[in-house]
Amino acid sequence: MRYISTRASKTPALERKRFCEILLEGLAPDGGLYLPEAYPQVDDATLTRWRGLSYADLAFEILSLYVDDIPADDLRALCHKTYTAAVFGTAAIVPLKKLEDGLYLEALSNGPTLAFKDMAMQLLGNLFEYELARRGEELNIFGATSGDTGSAAEYAMRGKKGVRVFMTSPDGRMSPFQQAQMFSLLDDNIYNIAITGVFDDCQDLVKAVSGDLEFKRKYKIGTVNSINWARLMAQVVYYFAGYFQATQTNAERVSFTVPSGNFGNVCAGHVARMMGLPISQLVVATNENDVLDEFFRTGVYRVRGTADTHETSSPSMDISKASNFERFVFDLLGRDGERTADLFGTQVPRQGRFDLGADPAFAQAASRYGFASGKSTHQDRLATILETWKNYGVVVDTHTADGLKVAKEHRHPGVPMLVLETALPIKFAATIVEALGREPERPSKFAGIEALPKKVRVMAADVQAIKDLIAHACA
Ligand SMILES: *Cc1c(COP(=O)(O)O)cnc(C)c1O
């Protein structure tokens, strides 16, 4: 298997990369995103064979199709080390919860940070440690977070050899639970940095430090953002696992509804569908930040400015642009790298938008690729949380509520609808109290975490001071 960039017109054989070459990289050198040169096809006999596998073995089978530069025994061991009941709470790893006939939640949020990002990030931690040891290299992950990504990265990398994590977050702006989760990590290789400012100030710091190429090379600065192909690949596995739990035979189809922000999660669903998993529809659910819903309704992709990027009660979906969306558009345009480069490399930076509404390819987003979409507001979230509690006795988090609201608009008789549960309600307790008048349940391992000792430095948004901190840690 080789990887190509979404912006390359025709990638010469020599420039096509193998998995471990792109594992530690972000964007391709031409600014595009990496994708496999073709999607491996899974036939009926293979699906049948995979039905009975444990999650770790299923992950190994799927990853083997995309990774040919890690020996099979090592890859299998990495999958078994990652997907354990001890880390993810159950032997099924991603159990289905039936709400009613034909409507399920697929639980992706029972990992260490109670959000679905653990599903991929836990594997990434083990892959990074393995590959860095093999190369005899180190990596310093420098990132910015407003919540879920940063804590998932820290819980995945804590104690890993060869990796340090420097994570900036806006001082005092995360929920008390999120702060407690991150700042209570006392591992030597984890550096929590609370920046006196807003999330944008943290992102600007990351840009400034990564933009200093000499510093970046000298201190081996890397990221773990959602455009990383390995994260997407790991997410493909739970679409198969969900399908096997909801069906008895491969003749059955299911649909998925995915609470979406950067289009990473649902893009993995697209990859699973391209591999031949019998998925009927992939329903993209957004909150008030409806960049993606607008595209799937009209063909217009319009990046939002700061003024119309809303702070909502499903904050992990508050995006102004969808960083993984370019991967799907590349497929939609028949893998035309030149056109993809024009849309994302020229039109978006210059005009902040592009319009495929009149392009015949746009109609195929629904007809050929199964995409549908919808949006949800704060009032919808409150109503859905209350209804789900009353009807099924289940408390859902705010992001999952966005998914459920939109899923109900896209159900078809005879096709089970699986809504991906992307976080547990305890992470967003204030909105649960608003909807239900009571606190959500707290898993016992998180009892009293707000009182644990914390390790965090409060710093000004000063590029030089941050560089000094990294250099000092590496000395
Ligand atoms: C990150 C996140 C999302 C959005 O996922 P994308 O891959 O960015 O589309 C949804 N819900 C929760 C809880 C998240 O943490």
GROMACS .gro file of C-alpha atoms and ligand atoms in nm:
model
  490
    1MET     CA    1   0.000   0.000   0.000
    2ARG     CA    2   0.128   0.345  -0.094
    3TYR     CA    3  -0.007   0.688  -0.001
    4ILE     CA    4  -0.069   0.988  -0.225
    5SER     CA    5  -0.161   1.352  -0.163
    6THR     CA    6  -0.509   1.488  -0.239
    7ARG     CA    7  -0.341   1.772  -0.430
    8ALA     CA    8  -0.104   1.577  -0.652
    9SER     CA    9  -0.204   1.554  -1.017
   10LYS     CA   10  -0.016   1.235  -1.081
   11THR     CA   11   0.217   1.114  -0.811
   12PRO     CA   12   0.542   0.969  -0.948
   13ALA     CA   13   0.608   0.623  -0.808
   14LEU     CA   14   0.908   0.745  -0.608
   15GLU     CA   15   0.707   1.005  -0.420
   16ARG     CA   16   0.435   0.768  -0.313
   17LYS     CA   17   0.493   0.697   0.054
   18ARG     CA   18   0.457   0.400   0.281
   19PHE     CA   19   0.261   0.402   0.606
   20CYS     CA   20   0.546   0.463   0.852
   21GLU     CA   21   0.674   0.750   0.639
   22ILE     CA   22   0.348   0.941   0.679
   23LEU     CA   23   0.277   0.825   1.036
   24LEU     CA   24   0.476   1.107   1.197
   25GLU     CA   25   0.395   1.367   0.929
   26GLY     CA   26   0.110   1.616   0.906
   27LEU     CA   27   0.021   1.765   0.570
   28ALA     CA   28   0.181   1.640   0.249
   29PRO     CA   29   0.453   1.875   0.121
   30ASP     CA   30   0.211   2.018  -0.140
   31GLY     CA   31  -0.038   2.115   0.135
   32GLY     CA   32  -0.272   1.823   0.062
   33LEU     CA   33  -0.375   1.533   0.285
   34TYR     CA   34  -0.253   1.177   0.252
   35LEU     CA   35  -0.485   0.904   0.130
   36PRO     CA   36  -0.421   0.544   0.022
   37GLU     CA   37  -0.374   0.518  -0.353
   38ALA     CA   38  -0.674   0.280  -0.362
   39TYR     CA   39  -0.921   0.150  -0.105
   40PRO     CA   40  -0.870  -0.221  -0.036
   41GLN     CA   41  -1.187  -0.415  -0.117
   42VAL     CA   42  -1.344  -0.644   0.140
   43ASP     CA   43  -1.552  -0.924  -0.009
   44ASP     CA   44  -1.839  -1.123   0.134
   45ALA     CA   45  -1.625  -1.415   0.253
   46THR     CA   46  -1.390  -1.177   0.435
   47LEU     CA   47  -1.680  -0.998   0.604
   48THR     CA   48  -1.810  -1.335   0.721
   49ARG     CA   49  -1.469  -1.429   0.857
   50TRP     CA   50  -1.436  -1.096   1.038
   51ARG     CA   51  -1.778  -1.121   1.206
   52GLY     CA   52  -1.654  -1.343   1.485
   53LEU     CA   53  -1.333  -1.155   1.564
   54SER     CA   54  -1.249  -0.966   1.880
   55TYR     CA   55  -1.207  -0.589   1.836
   56ALA     CA   56  -0.827  -0.614   1.857
   57ASP     CA   57  -0.815  -0.889   1.593
   58LEU     CA   58  -1.055  -0.697   1.370
   59ALA     CA   59  -0.833  -0.389   1.406
   60PHE     CA   60  -0.532  -0.599   1.309
   61GLU     CA   61  -0.708  -0.734   0.995
   62ILE     CA   62  -0.814  -0.388   0.880
   63LEU     CA   63  -0.484  -0.219   0.963
   64SER     CA   64  -0.294  -0.493   0.778
   65LEU     CA   65  -0.459  -0.376   0.457
   66TYR     CA   66  -0.309  -0.029   0.504
   67VAL     CA   67   0.021  -0.098   0.680
   68ASP     CA   68   0.282  -0.313   0.509
   69ASP     CA   69   0.596  -0.180   0.672
   70ILE     CA   70   0.541  -0.311   1.024
   71PRO     CA   71   0.588  -0.688   1.067
   72ALA     CA   72   0.251  -0.863   1.114
   73ASP     CA   73   0.334  -0.997   1.461
   74ASP     CA   74   0.432  -0.651   1.582
   75LEU     CA   75   0.119  -0.491   1.438
   76ARG     CA   76  -0.099  -0.758   1.598
   77ALA     CA   77   0.073  -0.700   1.933
   78LEU     CA   78   0.017  -0.323   1.905
   79CYS     CA   79  -0.357  -0.379   1.839
   80HIS     CA   80  -0.387  -0.616   2.136
   81LYS     CA   81  -0.198  -0.379   2.362
   82THR     CA   82  -0.430  -0.092   2.260
   83TYR     CA   83  -0.782  -0.234   2.254
   84THR     CA   84  -0.827  -0.394   2.595
   85ALA     CA   85  -1.127  -0.413   2.826
   86ALA     CA   86  -0.909  -0.252   3.094
   87VAL     CA   87  -0.864   0.063   2.881
   88PHE     CA   88  -1.205   0.075   2.709
   89GLY     CA   89  -1.431  -0.061   2.981
   90THR     CA   90  -1.587  -0.362   2.804
   91ALA     CA   91  -1.475  -0.663   2.602
   92ALA     CA   92  -1.680  -0.538   2.306
   93ILE     CA   93  -1.478  -0.208   2.321
   94VAL     CA   94  -1.758  -0.030   2.126
   95PRO     CA   95  -2.084  -0.191   2.252
   96LEU     CA   96  -2.417  -0.103   2.092
   97LYS     CA   97  -2.694   0.032   2.314
   98LYS     CA   98  -3.037  -0.032   2.171
   99LEU     CA   99  -3.277   0.260   2.218
  100GLU     CA  100  -3.563   0.102   2.024
  101ASP     CA  101  -3.604  -0.130   1.725
  102GLY     CA  102  -3.378   0.000   1.450
  103LEU     CA  103  -3.217   0.277   1.659
  104TYR     CA  104  -2.887   0.227   1.840
  105LEU     CA  105  -2.607   0.419   2.003
  106GLU     CA  106  -2.257   0.289   1.933
  107ALA     CA  107  -2.052   0.369   2.245
  108LEU     CA  108  -1.716   0.512   2.140
  109SER     CA  109  -1.656   0.704   2.457
  110ASN     CA  110  -1.555   0.462   2.727
  111GLY     CA  111  -1.181   0.517   2.687
  112PRO     CA  112  -0.957   0.706   2.932
  113THR     CA  113  -1.089   1.056   2.848
  114LEU     CA  114  -1.452   0.957   2.785
  115ALA     CA  115  -1.458   1.086   2.426
  116PHE     CA  116  -1.426   0.901   2.096
  117LYS     CA  117  -1.085   1.052   2.020
  118ASP     CA  118  -0.937   0.787   2.250
  119MET     CA  119  -1.032   0.522   1.992
  120ALA     CA  120  -0.763   0.645   1.753
  121MET     CA  121  -0.530   0.830   1.985
  122GLN     CA  122  -0.459   0.528   2.207
  123LEU     CA  123  -0.339   0.338   1.898
  124LEU     CA  124  -0.138   0.638   1.781
  125GLY     CA  125   0.047   0.649   2.114
  126ASN     CA  126   0.155   0.288   2.074
  127LEU     CA  127   0.242   0.330   1.704
  128PHE     CA  128   0.450   0.642   1.778
  129GLU     CA  129   0.642   0.470   2.057
  130TYR     CA  130   0.709   0.168   1.834
  131GLU     CA  131   0.823   0.366   1.531
  132LEU     CA  132   1.036   0.615   1.727
  133ALA     CA  133   1.216   0.331   1.904
  134ARG     CA  134   1.277   0.160   1.570
  135ARG     CA  135   1.429   0.480   1.429
  136GLY     CA  136   1.609   0.578   1.749
  137GLU     CA  137   1.435   0.917   1.735
  138GLU     CA  138   1.241   1.145   1.965
  139LEU     CA  139   0.930   1.353   1.902
  140ASN     CA  140   0.797   1.661   2.077
  141ILE     CA  141   0.426   1.701   2.023
  142PHE     CA  142   0.326   2.065   2.047
  143GLY     CA  143  -0.045   2.139   2.027
  144ALA     CA  144  -0.336   2.358   2.124
  145THR     CA  145  -0.660   2.232   2.270
  146SER     CA  146  -0.989   2.364   2.394
  147GLY     CA  147  -1.080   2.026   2.539
  148ASP     CA  148  -1.109   1.675   2.397
  149THR     CA  149  -0.813   1.650   2.158
  150GLY     CA  150  -0.551   1.763   2.405
  151SER     CA  151  -0.656   1.531   2.683
  152ALA     CA  152  -0.691   1.233   2.446
  153ALA     CA  153  -0.337   1.303   2.319
  154GLU     CA  154  -0.196   1.330   2.671
  155TYR     CA  155  -0.362   1.010   2.792
  156ALA     CA  156  -0.231   0.831   2.482
  157MET     CA  157   0.127   0.956   2.512
  158ARG     CA  158   0.175   0.961   2.890
  159GLY     CA  159   0.474   0.755   2.991
  160LYS     CA  160   0.561   0.668   2.629
  161LYS     CA  161   0.930   0.651   2.552
  162GLY     CA  162   1.067   0.900   2.301
  163VAL     CA  163   0.764   1.130   2.316
  164ARG     CA  164   0.695   1.453   2.505
  165VAL     CA  165   0.367   1.642   2.487
  166PHE     CA  166   0.349   2.020   2.524
  167MET     CA  167  -0.019   2.110   2.528
  168THR     CA  168  -0.143   2.467   2.541
  169SER     CA  169  -0.499   2.554   2.643
  170PRO     CA  170  -0.672   2.884   2.719
  171ASP     CA  171  -0.633   2.950   3.093
  172GLY     CA  172  -0.957   2.896   3.283
  173ARG     CA  173  -1.173   2.830   2.975
  174MET     CA  174  -1.207   2.453   2.983
  175SER     CA  175  -1.473   2.288   3.200
  176PRO     CA  176  -1.355   2.204   3.555
  177PHE     CA  177  -1.381   1.834   3.468
  178GLN     CA  178  -1.168   1.875   3.154
  179GLN     CA  179  -0.907   2.078   3.345
  180ALA     CA  180  -0.894   1.816   3.617
  181GLN     CA  181  -0.854   1.538   3.359
  182MET     CA  182  -0.558   1.701   3.188
  183PHE     CA  183  -0.382   1.878   3.471
  184SER     CA  184  -0.387   1.579   3.705
  185LEU     CA  185  -0.145   1.392   3.477
  186LEU     CA  186   0.184   1.404   3.660
  187ASP     CA  187   0.394   1.208   3.407
  188ASP     CA  188   0.736   1.356   3.333
  189ASN     CA  189   0.673   1.366   2.957
  190ILE     CA  190   0.349   1.568   2.982
  191TYR     CA  191   0.365   1.949   2.991
  192ASN     CA  192   0.036   2.134   3.048
  193ILE     CA  193   0.060   2.499   2.956
  194ALA     CA  194  -0.234   2.728   3.037
  195ILE     CA  195  -0.204   3.037   2.819
  196THR     CA  196  -0.348   3.366   2.947
  197GLY     CA  197  -0.566   3.426   2.642
  198VAL     CA  198  -0.820   3.250   2.421
  199PHE     CA  199  -0.796   2.935   2.209
  200ASP     CA  200  -0.689   3.137   1.902
  201ASP     CA  201  -0.385   3.263   2.096
  202CYS     CA  202  -0.287   2.900   2.161
  203GLN     CA  203  -0.328   2.814   1.793
  204ASP     CA  204  -0.120   3.116   1.692
  205LEU     CA  205   0.159   2.994   1.920
  206VAL     CA  206   0.153   2.653   1.752
  207LYS     CA  207   0.169   2.817   1.410
  208ALA     CA  208   0.457   3.043   1.517
  209VAL     CA  209   0.665   2.761   1.667
  210SER     CA  210   0.595   2.517   1.379
  211GLY     CA  211   0.662   2.799   1.131
  212ASP     CA  212   1.019   2.834   1.261
  213LEU     CA  213   1.155   2.551   1.048
  214GLU     CA  214   1.499   2.550   1.205
  215PHE     CA  215   1.353   2.521   1.554
  216LYS     CA  216   1.103   2.263   1.434
  217ARG     CA  217   1.376   2.044   1.286
  218LYS     CA  218   1.618   2.086   1.576
  219TYR     CA  219   1.360   1.994   1.839
  220LYS     CA  220   1.163   1.742   1.631
  221ILE     CA  221   0.831   1.924   1.672
  222GLY     CA  222   0.525   1.729   1.558
  223THR     CA  223   0.147   1.731   1.601
  224VAL     CA  224  -0.132   1.482   1.649
  225ASN     CA  225  -0.412   1.672   1.478
  226SER     CA  226  -0.708   1.512   1.312
  227ILE     CA  227  -0.564   1.516   0.961
  228ASN     CA  228  -0.322   1.237   1.058
  229TRP     CA  229  -0.404   0.936   0.838
  230ALA     CA  230  -0.330   0.684   1.115
  231ARG     CA  231  -0.605   0.837   1.329
  232LEU     CA  232  -0.855   0.809   1.048
  233MET     CA  233  -0.751   0.452   0.972
  234ALA     CA  234  -0.800   0.348   1.336
  235GLN     CA  235  -1.153   0.493   1.324
  236VAL     CA  236  -1.250   0.276   1.027
  237VAL     CA  237  -1.247  -0.026   1.258
  238TYR     CA  238  -1.548   0.073   1.469
  239TYR     CA  239  -1.771   0.113   1.163
  240PHE     CA  240  -1.710  -0.255   1.093
  241ALA     CA  241  -1.754  -0.347   1.460
  242GLY     CA  242  -2.084  -0.155   1.476
  243TYR     CA  243  -2.210  -0.317   1.157
  244PHE     CA  244  -2.134  -0.669   1.283
  245GLN     CA  245  -2.321  -0.605   1.608
  246ALA     CA  246  -2.630  -0.464   1.435
  247THR     CA  247  -2.665  -0.732   1.165
  248GLN     CA  248  -2.677  -1.108   1.130
  249THR     CA  249  -2.591  -1.141   0.760
  250ASN     CA  250  -2.390  -0.942   0.509
  251ALA     CA  251  -2.704  -0.888   0.301
  252GLU     CA  252  -2.822  -0.633   0.559
  253ARG     CA  253  -2.736  -0.264   0.537
  254VAL     CA  254  -2.711  -0.010   0.817
  255SER     CA  255  -2.682   0.369   0.832
  256PHE     CA  256  -2.463   0.576   1.062
  257THR     CA  257  -2.522   0.926   1.197
  258VAL     CA  258  -2.204   1.102   1.303
  259PRO     CA  259  -2.178   1.416   1.520
  260SER     CA  260  -1.927   1.606   1.309
  261GLY     CA  261  -1.677   1.887   1.333
  262ASN     CA  262  -1.357   1.841   1.139
  263PHE     CA  263  -1.505   1.556   0.932
  264GLY     CA  264  -1.250   1.305   1.066
  265ASN     CA  265  -1.496   1.063   1.220
  266VAL     CA  266  -1.741   1.049   0.930
  267CYS     CA  267  -1.456   1.039   0.678
  268ALA     CA  268  -1.355   0.709   0.837
  269GLY     CA  269  -1.713   0.594   0.770
  270HIS     CA  270  -1.669   0.697   0.408
  271VAL     CA  271  -1.349   0.489   0.389
  272ALA     CA  272  -1.530   0.187   0.541
  273ARG     CA  273  -1.808   0.227   0.285
  274MET     CA  274  -1.555   0.254   0.000
  275MET     CA  275  -1.398  -0.072   0.122
  276GLY     CA  276  -1.732  -0.243   0.069
  277LEU     CA  277  -1.894  -0.234   0.414
  278PRO     CA  278  -2.271  -0.241   0.344
  279ILE     CA  279  -2.350   0.110   0.467
  280SER     CA  280  -2.664   0.271   0.333
  281GLN     CA  281  -2.634   0.631   0.449
  282LEU     CA  282  -2.369   0.837   0.626
  283VAL     CA  283  -2.555   1.119   0.796
  284VAL     CA  284  -2.344   1.420   0.897
  285ALA     CA  285  -2.483   1.598   1.203
  286THR     CA  286  -2.359   1.948   1.284
  287ASN     CA  287  -2.446   2.198   1.556
  288GLU     CA  288  -2.499   2.571   1.488
  289ASN     CA  289  -2.161   2.564   1.312
  290ASP     CA  290  -2.315   2.418   1.000
  291VAL     CA  291  -2.034   2.443   0.742
  292LEU     CA  292  -2.083   2.077   0.647
  293ASP     CA  293  -2.463   2.075   0.653
  294GLU     CA  294  -2.459   2.374   0.418
  295PHE     CA  295  -2.231   2.186   0.178
  296PHE     CA  296  -2.440   1.870   0.167
  297ARG     CA  297  -2.758   2.076   0.115
  298THR     CA  298  -2.628   2.323  -0.144
  299GLY     CA  299  -2.283   2.228  -0.274
  300VAL     CA  300  -2.135   2.546  -0.126
  301TYR     CA  301  -1.837   2.503   0.107
  302ARG     CA  302  -1.793   2.828   0.296
  303VAL     CA  303  -1.531   2.874   0.566
  304ARG     CA  304  -1.657   3.086   0.856
  305GLY     CA  305  -1.482   3.385   1.011
  306THR     CA  306  -1.427   3.421   1.386
  307ALA     CA  307  -1.738   3.641   1.413
  308ASP     CA  308  -1.967   3.367   1.282
  309THR     CA  309  -1.807   3.071   1.452
  310HIS     CA  310  -2.040   3.009   1.744
  311GLU     CA  311  -1.948   2.891   2.093
  312THR     CA  312  -2.202   2.619   2.160
  313SER     CA  313  -2.292   2.357   2.419
  314SER     CA  314  -2.142   2.088   2.191
  315PRO     CA  315  -1.802   2.262   2.181
  316SER     CA  316  -1.602   1.982   2.016
  317MET     CA  317  -1.800   2.050   1.698
  318ASP     CA  318  -1.739   2.427   1.699
  319ILE     CA  319  -1.538   2.457   1.381
  320SER     CA  320  -1.496   2.729   1.119
  321LYS     CA  321  -1.368   2.486   0.854
  322ALA     CA  322  -1.357   2.106   0.837
  323SER     CA  323  -0.993   1.999   0.808
  324ASN     CA  324  -1.058   1.647   0.677
  325PHE     CA  325  -1.321   1.745   0.424
  326GLU     CA  326  -1.064   1.772   0.144
  327ARG     CA  327  -1.026   1.393   0.152
  328PHE     CA  328  -1.389   1.334   0.062
  329VAL     CA  329  -1.395   1.606  -0.204
  330PHE     CA  330  -1.093   1.443  -0.370
  331ASP     CA  331  -1.290   1.119  -0.400
  332LEU     CA  332  -1.607   1.302  -0.505
  333LEU     CA  333  -1.417   1.466  -0.793
  334GLY     CA  334  -1.298   1.129  -0.919
  335ARG     CA  335  -0.962   1.174  -0.741
  336ASP     CA  336  -0.873   1.477  -0.951
  337GLY     CA  337  -0.578   1.623  -0.757
  338GLU     CA  338  -0.551   1.932  -0.975
  339ARG     CA  339  -0.911   2.033  -0.912
  340THR     CA  340  -0.880   1.954  -0.541
  341ALA     CA  341  -0.569   2.175  -0.527
  342ASP     CA  342  -0.757   2.454  -0.702
  343LEU     CA  343  -1.052   2.434  -0.460
  344PHE     CA  344  -0.859   2.402  -0.133
  345GLY     CA  345  -0.525   2.559  -0.228
  346THR     CA  346  -0.654   2.857  -0.427
  347GLN     CA  347  -1.029   2.921  -0.401
  348VAL     CA  348  -1.065   2.869  -0.024
  349PRO     CA  349  -0.762   3.082   0.072
  350ARG     CA  350  -0.863   3.359  -0.174
  351GLN     CA  351  -1.242   3.366  -0.156
  352GLY     CA  352  -1.313   3.165   0.158
  353ARG     CA  353  -1.545   2.937  -0.038
  354PHE     CA  354  -1.614   2.722  -0.340
  355ASP     CA  355  -1.937   2.612  -0.502
  356LEU     CA  356  -1.993   2.267  -0.651
  357GLY     CA  357  -2.371   2.313  -0.660
  358ALA     CA  358  -2.384   2.311  -1.040
  359ASP     CA  359  -2.126   2.034  -1.081
  360PRO     CA  360  -2.268   1.693  -1.175
  361ALA     CA  361  -2.033   1.539  -0.914
  362PHE     CA  362  -2.222   1.713  -0.632
  363ALA     CA  363  -2.538   1.506  -0.681
  364GLN     CA  364  -2.324   1.194  -0.634
  365ALA     CA  365  -2.242   1.293  -0.274
  366ALA     CA  366  -2.589   1.159  -0.190
  367SER     CA  367  -2.661   0.917  -0.472
  368ARG     CA  368  -2.327   0.742  -0.496
  369TYR     CA  369  -2.154   0.806  -0.164
  370GLY     CA  370  -2.462   0.791   0.062
  371PHE     CA  371  -2.415   1.126   0.234
  372ALA     CA  372  -2.699   1.316   0.399
  373SER     CA  373  -2.688   1.588   0.666
  374GLY     CA  374  -2.872   1.796   0.920
  375LYS     CA  375  -2.811   2.045   1.200
  376SER     CA  376  -2.909   2.085   1.561
  377THR     CA  377  -2.928   2.386   1.796
  378HIS     CA  378  -2.896   2.436   2.171
  379GLN     CA  379  -3.276   2.407   2.210
  380ASP     CA  380  -3.270   2.084   2.004
  381ARG     CA  381  -2.998   1.944   2.229
  382LEU     CA  382  -3.194   2.018   2.545
  383ALA     CA  383  -3.509   1.863   2.395
  384THR     CA  384  -3.324   1.554   2.269
  385ILE     CA  385  -3.146   1.496   2.601
  386LEU     CA  386  -3.478   1.519   2.785
  387GLU     CA  387  -3.667   1.300   2.537
  388THR     CA  388  -3.395   1.032   2.532
  389TRP     CA  389  -3.400   1.023   2.910
  390LYS     CA  390  -3.780   1.001   2.927
  391ASN     CA  391  -3.825   0.749   2.646
  392TYR     CA  392  -3.527   0.520   2.699
  393GLY     CA  393  -3.385   0.602   3.043
  394VAL     CA  394  -3.053   0.692   2.878
  395VAL     CA  395  -2.861   1.016   2.934
  396VAL     CA  396  -2.667   1.129   2.626
  397ASP     CA  397  -2.404   1.399   2.601
  398THR     CA  398  -2.457   1.715   2.398
  399HIS     CA  399  -2.268   1.598   2.085
  400THR     CA  400  -2.448   1.265   2.077
  401ALA     CA  401  -2.773   1.458   2.119
  402ASP     CA  402  -2.694   1.652   1.801
  403GLY     CA  403  -2.646   1.317   1.630
  404LEU     CA  404  -2.971   1.169   1.761
  405LYS     CA  405  -3.174   1.472   1.662
  406VAL     CA  406  -3.048   1.455   1.304
  407ALA     CA  407  -3.063   1.073   1.288
  408LYS     CA  408  -3.437   1.081   1.354
  409GLU     CA  409  -3.484   1.287   1.038
  410HIS     CA  410  -3.308   1.025   0.826
  411ARG     CA  411  -3.440   0.687   0.935
  412HIS     CA  412  -3.569   0.439   0.678
  413PRO     CA  413  -3.778   0.131   0.756
  414GLY     CA  414  -3.572  -0.186   0.765
  415VAL     CA  415  -3.235  -0.006   0.787
  416PRO     CA  416  -3.093   0.010   1.139
  417MET     CA  417  -2.961   0.356   1.229
  418LEU     CA  418  -2.646   0.364   1.443
  419VAL     CA  419  -2.571   0.697   1.611
  420LEU     CA  420  -2.211   0.731   1.719
  421GLU     CA  421  -2.189   0.828   2.086
  422THR     CA  422  -1.886   1.056   2.086
  423ALA     CA  423  -1.862   1.157   2.453
  424LEU     CA  424  -2.008   1.076   2.793
  425PRO     CA  425  -2.246   1.330   2.953
  426ILE     CA  426  -2.025   1.391   3.258
  427LYS     CA  427  -1.790   1.595   3.036
  428PHE     CA  428  -2.066   1.846   2.965
  429ALA     CA  429  -2.249   1.841   3.297
  430ALA     CA  430  -2.380   2.200   3.290
  431THR     CA  431  -2.598   2.136   2.985
  432ILE     CA  432  -2.726   1.807   3.127
  433VAL     CA  433  -2.834   1.994   3.440
  434GLU     CA  434  -3.005   2.252   3.219
  435ALA     CA  435  -3.192   1.978   3.031
  436LEU     CA  436  -3.273   1.733   3.312
  437GLY     CA  437  -3.237   1.931   3.631
  438ARG     CA  438  -2.989   1.676   3.762
  439GLU     CA  439  -2.620   1.595   3.739
  440PRO     CA  440  -2.511   1.318   3.501
  441GLU     CA  441  -2.358   1.004   3.643
  442ARG     CA  442  -1.985   1.006   3.695
  443PRO     CA  443  -1.789   0.685   3.623
  444SER     CA  444  -1.634   0.575   3.951
  445LYS     CA  445  -1.275   0.610   3.833
  446PHE     CA  446  -1.338   0.985   3.794
  447ALA     CA  447  -1.475   1.037   4.146
  448GLY     CA  448  -1.324   1.347   4.302
  449ILE     CA  449  -1.070   1.417   4.026
  450GLU     CA  450  -1.113   1.792   4.073
  451ALA     CA  451  -0.932   1.755   4.407
  452LEU     CA  452  -0.627   1.572   4.268
  453PRO     CA  453  -0.288   1.746   4.261
  454LYS     CA  454  -0.240   1.939   3.937
  455LYS     CA  455   0.062   2.003   3.718
  456VAL     CA  456   0.018   2.306   3.493
  457ARG     CA  457   0.221   2.615   3.409
  458VAL     CA  458   0.039   2.941   3.345
  459MET     CA  459   0.222   3.141   3.078
  460ALA     CA  460   0.167   3.446   2.858
  461ALA     CA  461   0.123   3.392   2.483
  462ASP     CA  462   0.495   3.453   2.428
  463VAL     CA  463   0.659   3.253   2.149
  464GLN     CA  464   1.013   3.286   2.285
  465ALA     CA  465   0.914   3.175   2.636
  466ILE     CA  466   0.747   2.864   2.491
  467LYS     CA  467   1.051   2.784   2.278
  468ASP     CA  468   1.273   2.820   2.584
  469LEU     CA  469   1.051   2.579   2.776
  470ILE     CA  470   1.074   2.315   2.501
  471ALA     CA  471   1.448   2.359   2.459
  472HIS     CA  472   1.499   2.331   2.834
  473ALA     CA  473   1.288   2.012   2.856
  474CYS     CA  474   1.495   1.853   2.576
  475ALA     CA  475   1.832   1.949   2.726
  476LIG     C1  476  -1.389   1.573   1.810
  476LIG     C2  477  -1.531   1.547   1.847
  476LIG     C3  478  -1.635   1.548   1.752
  476LIG     C4  479  -1.612   1.583   1.607
  476LIG     O1  480  -1.540   1.485   1.537
  476LIG     P1  481  -1.471   1.517   1.397
  476LIG     O2  482  -1.387   1.400   1.368
  476LIG     O3  483  -1.391   1.642   1.419
  476LIG     O4  484  -1.580   1.539   1.298
  476LIG     C5  485  -1.764   1.518   1.795
  476LIG     N1  486  -1.791   1.491   1.925
  476LIG     C6  487  -1.693   1.490   2.019
  476LIG     C7  488  -1.730   1.463   2.161
  476LIG     C8  489  -1.560   1.518   1.985
  476LIG     O5  490  -1.464   1.517   2.079
   0.00000   0.00000   0.00000
